[in-house]
CSV table of C-alpha atoms and ligand atoms in Angstrom, one decimal:
chain,number,residue,atom,x,y,z
G,1,UNK,CA,16.4,30.4,22.0
G,2,UNK,CA,16.4,34.1,23.7
G,3,UNK,CA,20.3,32.5,24.5
G,4,UNK,CA,20.5,31.9,20.5
G,5,UNK,CA,19.0,35.0,19.5
G,6,UNK,CA,21.1,37.5,21.1
G,7,UNK,CA,20.6,41.0,20.9
G,8,UNK,CA,17.8,40.4,18.6
G,9,UNK,CA,14.2,40.7,20.5
G,10,UNK,CA,12.0,37.7,20.0
G,11,UNK,CA,8.3,38.2,20.5
G,12,UNK,CA,5.2,36.8,23.6
G,13,UNK,CA,3.9,35.8,20.0
G,14,UNK,CA,6.6,34.4,18.7
G,15,UNK,CA,7.8,32.2,21.4
G,16,UNK,CA,4.2,31.4,22.1
G,17,UNK,CA,3.6,29.7,18.9
G,18,UNK,CA,7.2,28.1,18.6
G,19,UNK,CA,6.6,26.5,21.7
G,20,UNK,CA,2.8,25.8,21.8
G,21,UNK,CA,2.6,27.2,25.1
G,22,UNK,CA,-0.7,30.2,25.3
G,23,UNK,CA,1.0,33.6,25.4
G,24,UNK,CA,0.4,33.8,29.6
G,25,UNK,CA,2.0,30.7,30.3
G,26,UNK,CA,5.6,32.4,28.0
G,27,UNK,CA,5.2,35.7,30.4
G,28,UNK,CA,5.3,32.5,33.0
G,29,UNK,CA,8.3,30.7,32.3
G,30,UNK,CA,10.4,34.1,31.5
G,31,UNK,CA,9.2,34.8,35.1
G,32,UNK,CA,10.9,31.8,36.2
G,33,UNK,CA,13.8,33.0,35.1
G,34,UNK,CA,13.6,35.4,36.0
G,35,UNK,CA,13.9,34.2,39.8
G,36,UNK,CA,16.4,31.8,38.6
G,37,UNK,CA,18.4,35.1,38.1
G,38,UNK,CA,17.9,35.5,34.2
G,39,UNK,CA,18.2,39.0,32.8
G,40,UNK,CA,15.6,39.7,30.2
G,41,UNK,CA,14.7,42.8,29.5
G,42,UNK,CA,10.7,42.8,27.9
G,43,UNK,CA,11.7,46.2,24.8
G,44,UNK,CA,7.7,47.9,23.9
G,45,UNK,CA,6.8,46.4,20.3
G,46,UNK,CA,9.0,43.9,20.1
G,47,UNK,CA,9.5,41.2,22.8
G,48,UNK,CA,12.0,39.7,25.1
G,49,UNK,CA,15.4,40.4,24.4
G,50,UNK,CA,18.2,38.1,26.9
G,51,UNK,CA,20.3,40.3,28.7
G,52,UNK,CA,21.9,38.1,31.4
G,53,UNK,CA,22.2,34.5,32.4
G,54,UNK,CA,23.3,34.0,36.0
G,55,UNK,CA,27.3,33.9,36.9
G,56,UNK,CA,26.5,29.7,37.2
G,57,UNK,CA,28.2,26.5,35.0
G,58,UNK,CA,25.3,24.6,35.9
G,59,UNK,CA,23.3,22.7,32.5
G,60,UNK,CA,20.2,25.4,32.6
G,61,UNK,CA,22.9,27.9,31.1
G,62,UNK,CA,25.8,25.9,29.4
G,63,UNK,CA,23.5,23.8,27.5
G,64,UNK,CA,22.0,26.6,24.9
G,65,UNK,CA,25.7,27.9,23.6
G,66,UNK,CA,26.7,24.1,23.2
G,67,UNK,CA,27.7,23.3,19.8
G,68,UNK,CA,29.7,19.6,21.1
G,69,UNK,CA,28.2,16.5,19.4
G,70,UNK,CA,29.3,14.6,22.3
G,71,UNK,CA,31.3,16.5,24.4
G,72,UNK,CA,29.5,18.5,27.6
G,73,UNK,CA,26.4,16.7,26.5
G,74,UNK,CA,26.4,14.8,29.6
G,75,UNK,CA,27.4,17.7,32.2
G,76,UNK,CA,27.7,16.6,35.8
G,77,UNK,CA,27.0,20.1,37.8
G,78,UNK,CA,28.2,20.5,41.5
G,79,UNK,CA,28.5,23.4,44.0
G,80,UNK,CA,32.0,22.0,45.4
G,81,UNK,CA,33.6,19.2,44.8
G,82,UNK,CA,37.4,18.4,46.4
G,83,UNK,CA,38.9,17.7,42.2
G,84,UNK,CA,37.0,18.0,39.3
G,85,UNK,CA,39.5,15.2,37.9
G,86,UNK,CA,38.3,12.9,40.9
G,87,UNK,CA,35.0,13.0,39.9
G,88,UNK,CA,35.8,12.5,36.6
G,89,UNK,CA,37.4,10.1,37.4
G,90,UNK,CA,35.2,7.7,39.9
G,91,UNK,CA,32.4,8.7,36.9
G,92,UNK,CA,33.9,7.4,34.4
G,93,UNK,CA,35.3,3.8,36.3
G,94,UNK,CA,31.5,3.6,36.8
G,95,UNK,CA,30.5,3.9,33.8
G,96,UNK,CA,30.3,6.9,32.6
G,97,UNK,CA,30.9,7.7,28.1
G,98,UNK,CA,33.4,9.6,26.1
G,99,UNK,CA,32.6,13.4,26.4
G,100,UNK,CA,31.1,13.8,29.9
G,101,UNK,CA,32.2,16.3,31.4
G,102,UNK,CA,32.3,17.2,35.0
G,103,UNK,CA,31.8,21.3,36.5
G,104,UNK,CA,31.9,23.1,39.4
G,105,UNK,CA,31.4,26.1,41.3
G,106,UNK,CA,34.4,25.3,43.6
G,107,UNK,CA,37.3,23.0,44.7
G,108,UNK,CA,38.4,22.2,48.3
G,109,UNK,CA,41.4,20.6,46.8
G,110,UNK,CA,41.9,21.8,43.1
G,111,UNK,CA,44.8,20.0,41.3
G,112,UNK,CA,48.2,21.4,39.9
G,113,UNK,CA,50.8,19.5,37.7
G,114,UNK,CA,53.7,17.0,39.9
G,115,UNK,CA,51.2,17.4,43.4
G,116,UNK,CA,51.0,21.9,43.7
G,117,UNK,CA,47.1,23.0,44.6
G,118,UNK,CA,45.0,24.7,42.3
G,119,UNK,CA,43.6,28.1,43.1
G,120,UNK,CA,39.6,27.5,43.2
G,121,UNK,CA,37.9,29.9,45.3
G,122,UNK,CA,33.6,29.2,44.6
G,123,UNK,CA,31.9,31.1,41.5
G,124,UNK,CA,35.0,32.6,39.8
G,125,UNK,CA,36.7,30.6,37.6
G,126,UNK,CA,36.5,27.4,35.8
G,127,UNK,CA,37.0,24.4,36.7
G,128,UNK,CA,36.6,21.3,34.3
G,129,UNK,CA,36.9,18.2,33.6
G,130,UNK,CA,36.4,16.2,30.3
G,131,UNK,CA,36.4,12.5,30.3
G,132,UNK,CA,37.8,11.2,26.7
G,133,UNK,CA,38.0,7.4,25.2
G,134,UNK,CA,40.8,7.4,22.8
G,135,UNK,CA,41.1,4.4,21.0
G,136,UNK,CA,44.8,4.7,20.9
G,137,UNK,CA,47.8,3.5,23.3
G,138,UNK,CA,48.9,5.0,26.7
G,139,UNK,CA,52.0,6.0,25.2
G,140,UNK,CA,49.9,8.5,22.5
G,141,UNK,CA,47.8,10.0,26.2
G,142,UNK,CA,50.5,12.6,26.5
G,143,UNK,CA,49.4,13.6,22.8
G,144,UNK,CA,45.7,15.8,24.5
G,145,UNK,CA,47.8,18.2,26.8
G,146,UNK,CA,48.4,19.1,23.5
G,147,UNK,CA,45.3,18.8,22.3
G,148,UNK,CA,43.7,20.7,25.2
G,149,UNK,CA,46.0,22.7,25.0
G,150,UNK,CA,45.7,24.4,21.7
G,151,UNK,CA,41.8,24.0,22.1
G,152,UNK,CA,42.2,26.5,25.4
G,153,UNK,CA,44.1,29.3,23.2
G,154,UNK,CA,42.3,29.6,20.3
G,155,UNK,CA,39.2,30.4,22.9
G,156,UNK,CA,41.2,33.0,24.0
G,157,UNK,CA,42.6,34.4,21.3
G,158,UNK,CA,39.4,34.0,19.1
G,159,UNK,CA,36.5,34.4,21.5
G,160,UNK,CA,38.4,37.4,23.7
G,161,UNK,CA,41.1,38.7,21.3
G,162,UNK,CA,43.6,38.5,24.3
G,163,UNK,CA,47.2,37.3,23.3
G,164,UNK,CA,47.2,33.7,24.9
G,165,UNK,CA,49.9,31.7,24.3
G,166,UNK,CA,51.5,28.5,25.5
G,167,UNK,CA,54.9,27.6,27.4
G,168,UNK,CA,56.0,24.4,27.7
G,169,UNK,CA,54.5,21.8,28.2
G,170,UNK,CA,50.8,22.9,28.8
G,171,UNK,CA,50.8,26.8,30.9
G,172,UNK,CA,48.4,28.9,28.5
G,173,UNK,CA,50.0,32.6,29.8
G,174,UNK,CA,49.1,36.0,28.8
G,175,UNK,CA,51.8,37.6,28.5
G,176,UNK,CA,54.5,35.1,31.0
G,177,UNK,CA,51.3,35.5,33.2
G,178,UNK,CA,49.6,32.6,34.3
G,179,UNK,CA,45.4,32.4,33.0
G,180,UNK,CA,44.8,28.4,32.6
G,181,UNK,CA,46.5,25.0,32.9
G,182,UNK,CA,45.7,21.6,32.4
G,183,UNK,CA,45.7,18.3,34.2
G,184,UNK,CA,45.9,15.2,32.2
G,185,UNK,CA,45.4,12.1,34.1
G,186,UNK,CA,45.5,8.5,32.2
G,187,UNK,CA,43.8,5.1,33.7
G,188,UNK,CA,45.5,2.5,31.3
G,189,UNK,CA,45.3,-1.4,31.3
G,190,UNK,CA,48.4,-3.0,29.5
G,191,UNK,CA,48.8,-1.4,25.9
G,192,UNK,CA,44.8,-0.5,26.5
G,193,UNK,CA,43.6,2.8,27.7
G,194,UNK,CA,40.1,2.6,29.9
G,195,UNK,CA,40.4,6.4,29.7
G,196,UNK,CA,41.7,9.7,30.4
G,197,UNK,CA,40.3,12.1,32.6
G,198,UNK,CA,41.7,16.3,30.5
G,199,UNK,CA,41.7,18.4,33.3
G,200,UNK,CA,41.6,22.3,33.0
G,201,UNK,CA,41.5,25.9,35.5
G,202,UNK,CA,40.7,28.9,33.4
G,203,UNK,CA,41.5,31.5,35.9
G,204,UNK,CA,37.8,33.5,34.6
G,205,UNK,CA,37.1,36.7,36.9
G,206,UNK,CA,39.2,37.4,39.5
G,207,UNK,CA,40.9,39.8,40.3
G,208,UNK,CA,44.4,40.4,41.8
G,209,UNK,CA,43.5,40.4,45.3
G,210,UNK,CA,41.7,37.2,45.0
G,211,UNK,CA,45.5,35.7,44.5
G,212,UNK,CA,47.2,34.9,47.1
G,213,UNK,CA,50.5,36.5,47.3
G,214,UNK,CA,52.8,33.9,46.3
G,215,UNK,CA,51.3,34.0,42.7
G,216,UNK,CA,49.8,37.7,42.4
G,217,UNK,CA,52.3,38.7,39.6
G,218,UNK,CA,52.6,35.2,37.8
G,219,UNK,CA,49.3,34.8,37.0
G,220,UNK,CA,46.3,36.7,35.4
G,221,UNK,CA,42.6,36.4,34.8
G,222,UNK,CA,40.5,36.6,31.6
G,223,UNK,CA,39.0,39.9,33.8
G,224,UNK,CA,41.7,41.4,34.4
G,225,UNK,CA,42.8,41.0,30.8
G,226,UNK,CA,40.1,42.4,29.3
G,227,UNK,CA,38.6,44.8,31.7
G,228,UNK,CA,34.9,43.7,31.7
G,229,UNK,CA,32.9,40.4,33.6
G,230,UNK,CA,33.2,37.3,31.7
G,231,UNK,CA,30.5,35.3,31.0
G,232,UNK,CA,31.7,31.9,32.4
G,233,UNK,CA,29.0,29.6,30.6
G,234,UNK,CA,29.6,31.2,27.1
G,235,UNK,CA,33.5,30.8,27.9
G,236,UNK,CA,32.3,26.9,29.0
G,237,UNK,CA,30.1,26.1,25.8
G,238,UNK,CA,33.0,27.9,23.6
G,239,UNK,CA,36.1,25.9,25.2
G,240,UNK,CA,33.9,22.8,24.6
G,241,UNK,CA,33.1,23.1,21.7
G,242,UNK,CA,37.1,24.2,20.8
G,243,UNK,CA,38.8,21.1,22.7
G,244,UNK,CA,35.7,18.4,20.7
G,245,UNK,CA,37.2,19.5,17.1
G,246,UNK,CA,40.7,19.9,18.6
G,247,UNK,CA,40.0,15.6,19.8
G,248,UNK,CA,38.3,14.9,16.5
G,249,UNK,CA,40.7,16.1,14.3
G,250,UNK,CA,42.8,14.1,16.3
G,251,UNK,CA,41.6,11.2,16.8
G,252,UNK,CA,40.9,10.7,13.1
G,253,UNK,CA,44.0,12.5,11.3
G,254,UNK,CA,46.9,12.0,14.7
G,255,UNK,CA,48.6,14.2,15.8
G,256,UNK,CA,50.2,16.8,13.3
G,257,UNK,CA,47.7,19.4,12.9
G,258,UNK,CA,48.1,19.6,16.7
G,259,UNK,CA,52.1,20.1,18.0
G,260,UNK,CA,52.5,22.2,13.9
G,261,UNK,CA,49.8,24.0,16.1
G,262,UNK,CA,51.5,23.6,19.2
G,263,UNK,CA,54.1,25.0,17.8
G,264,UNK,CA,52.7,28.4,16.5
G,265,UNK,CA,51.1,29.1,20.4
G,266,UNK,CA,54.5,27.9,22.1
G,267,UNK,CA,56.2,30.6,23.8
G,268,UNK,CA,59.2,28.9,24.5
G,269,UNK,CA,60.5,27.8,21.0
G,270,UNK,CA,63.8,30.4,20.0
G,271,UNK,CA,64.2,31.1,24.2
G,272,UNK,CA,66.3,31.0,26.5
G,273,UNK,CA,65.2,28.6,29.4
G,274,UNK,CA,66.4,26.5,32.3
G,275,UNK,CA,65.7,23.3,32.5
G,276,UNK,CA,63.9,22.3,36.1
G,277,UNK,CA,64.0,18.5,36.1
G,278,UNK,CA,61.7,16.3,38.3
G,279,UNK,CA,62.2,15.2,42.1
G,280,UNK,CA,65.1,17.4,42.4
G,281,UNK,CA,67.6,16.4,39.7
G,282,UNK,CA,70.3,18.3,38.5
G,283,UNK,CA,68.4,20.5,36.2
G,284,UNK,CA,70.3,22.5,32.9
G,285,UNK,CA,70.2,25.9,30.6
G,286,UNK,CA,69.6,26.2,27.1
G,287,UNK,CA,68.0,27.9,23.9
G,288,UNK,CA,64.5,26.2,23.2
G,289,UNK,CA,64.7,25.7,19.8
G,290,UNK,CA,61.8,22.8,18.8
G,291,UNK,CA,59.1,20.4,19.3
G,292,UNK,CA,59.8,17.3,18.3
G,293,UNK,CA,57.4,15.2,17.0
G,294,UNK,CA,56.8,13.1,20.1
G,295,UNK,CA,55.6,16.0,22.0
G,296,UNK,CA,59.2,17.0,23.3
G,297,UNK,CA,61.4,20.1,23.7
G,298,UNK,CA,64.4,20.1,21.8
G,299,UNK,CA,66.6,22.5,24.0
G,300,UNK,CA,70.2,23.1,22.7
G,301,UNK,CA,72.7,23.5,25.6
G,302,UNK,CA,75.4,25.9,25.9
G,303,UNK,CA,78.2,22.9,24.7
G,304,UNK,CA,76.4,23.0,21.3
G,305,UNK,CA,74.7,19.6,22.1
G,306,UNK,CA,70.7,19.0,21.4
G,307,UNK,CA,68.8,17.8,24.5
G,308,UNK,CA,65.7,15.9,24.5
G,309,UNK,CA,63.1,17.0,27.0
G,310,UNK,CA,60.5,14.9,27.4
G,311,UNK,CA,58.6,16.0,31.3
G,312,UNK,CA,60.2,18.9,33.0
G,313,UNK,CA,58.6,22.7,34.2
G,314,UNK,CA,60.7,25.1,32.0
G,315,UNK,CA,61.4,29.1,32.9
G,316,UNK,CA,62.1,31.6,30.6
G,317,UNK,CA,65.2,33.2,31.3
G,318,UNK,CA,65.3,35.6,28.1
G,319,UNK,CA,64.4,36.4,24.2
G,320,UNK,CA,66.8,35.8,22.4
Z,401,LIG,C1,48.6,22.9,36.5
Z,401,LIG,O1,49.0,22.5,37.5
Z,401,LIG,O2,48.6,23.6,35.6
Z,401,LIG,C2,47.3,21.9,36.1
Z,401,LIG,C3,46.2,22.9,36.5
Z,401,LIG,C4,45.1,22.3,36.1
Z,401,LIG,C5,44.2,22.4,37.3
Z,401,LIG,C6,42.4,22.3,37.0
Z,401,LIG,S1,40.9,23.1,37.3
Z,401,LIG,C7,39.9,21.7,36.9
Z,401,LIG,C8,40.6,20.0,37.2
Z,401,LIG,N1,40.5,20.0,38.5
Z,401,LIG,C9,41.7,19.6,39.4
Z,401,LIG,O3,41.8,19.8,40.4
Z,401,LIG,N2,42.7,20.0,38.2
Z,401,LIG,C10,41.9,20.4,37.1
């Protein structure tokens, strides 16, 4: 109730009426929250006001802000795991429901795309993996990466007012510096999806020195961008809300609007790019012209031919 009231004070009388508790018990509960790290101010003649929630991603901190019907309703919180994607994969194999979500304070083996490592120090960032059970053929699973990218960019833009965009296929950047990555993993048999894990890593309260030297100039965090400490539970709830909105729209209406929005959020279209093909195969340079209805990048090569790029890393060369 205090979280929902925001800056407004709630009187002890009102809380005791609504909760069916004696005023002394309301006071005891407030004290209990304070010992758990909640900062609750007592304002003379007005009541209690929540000033700060503990900087943890457990259900107690996230649930008051959750507005979703499925995503994050089953929330598995860990202090430390190898990778939230791996934990989510195991839970899904054991029958976890659509929307169950794994969050962790720390990952010892955070996984990035293409076997890379995702820097995952304790208590700074959001590491979150959502179990999805879409009713589409496995060939459409990669679209969920775009669903997630659109949701992350929208959250960063609307809730934090930062100019986030997407470097194709799914690097979330702010002015060319990476702030978030998405790792989608699929379990399928034949032409049926068992489940999809959408793993989201967002750099939240990292300071420049917290990044390893090699990525310091190419990575950023929300705190660096907004110049202030960011509440991870609020961010997580806001993110799950938008992810659910976009997922539901995708599941009922198809990928059209997701891809249209992805194009609007794309920093790649209209850029000169270097396509770095997988497995050391020969890459090429060209101009990124479009993202097609399957999510592939359409690149015009120097000789004028266009080429469809389905999976690759992209380097932005210069704006044209
Ligand atoms: C990328 O390479 O850009 C993708 C990074 C994905 C990182 C997230 S953090 C939460 C989830 N668990 C993981 O091990 N990886 C994803």
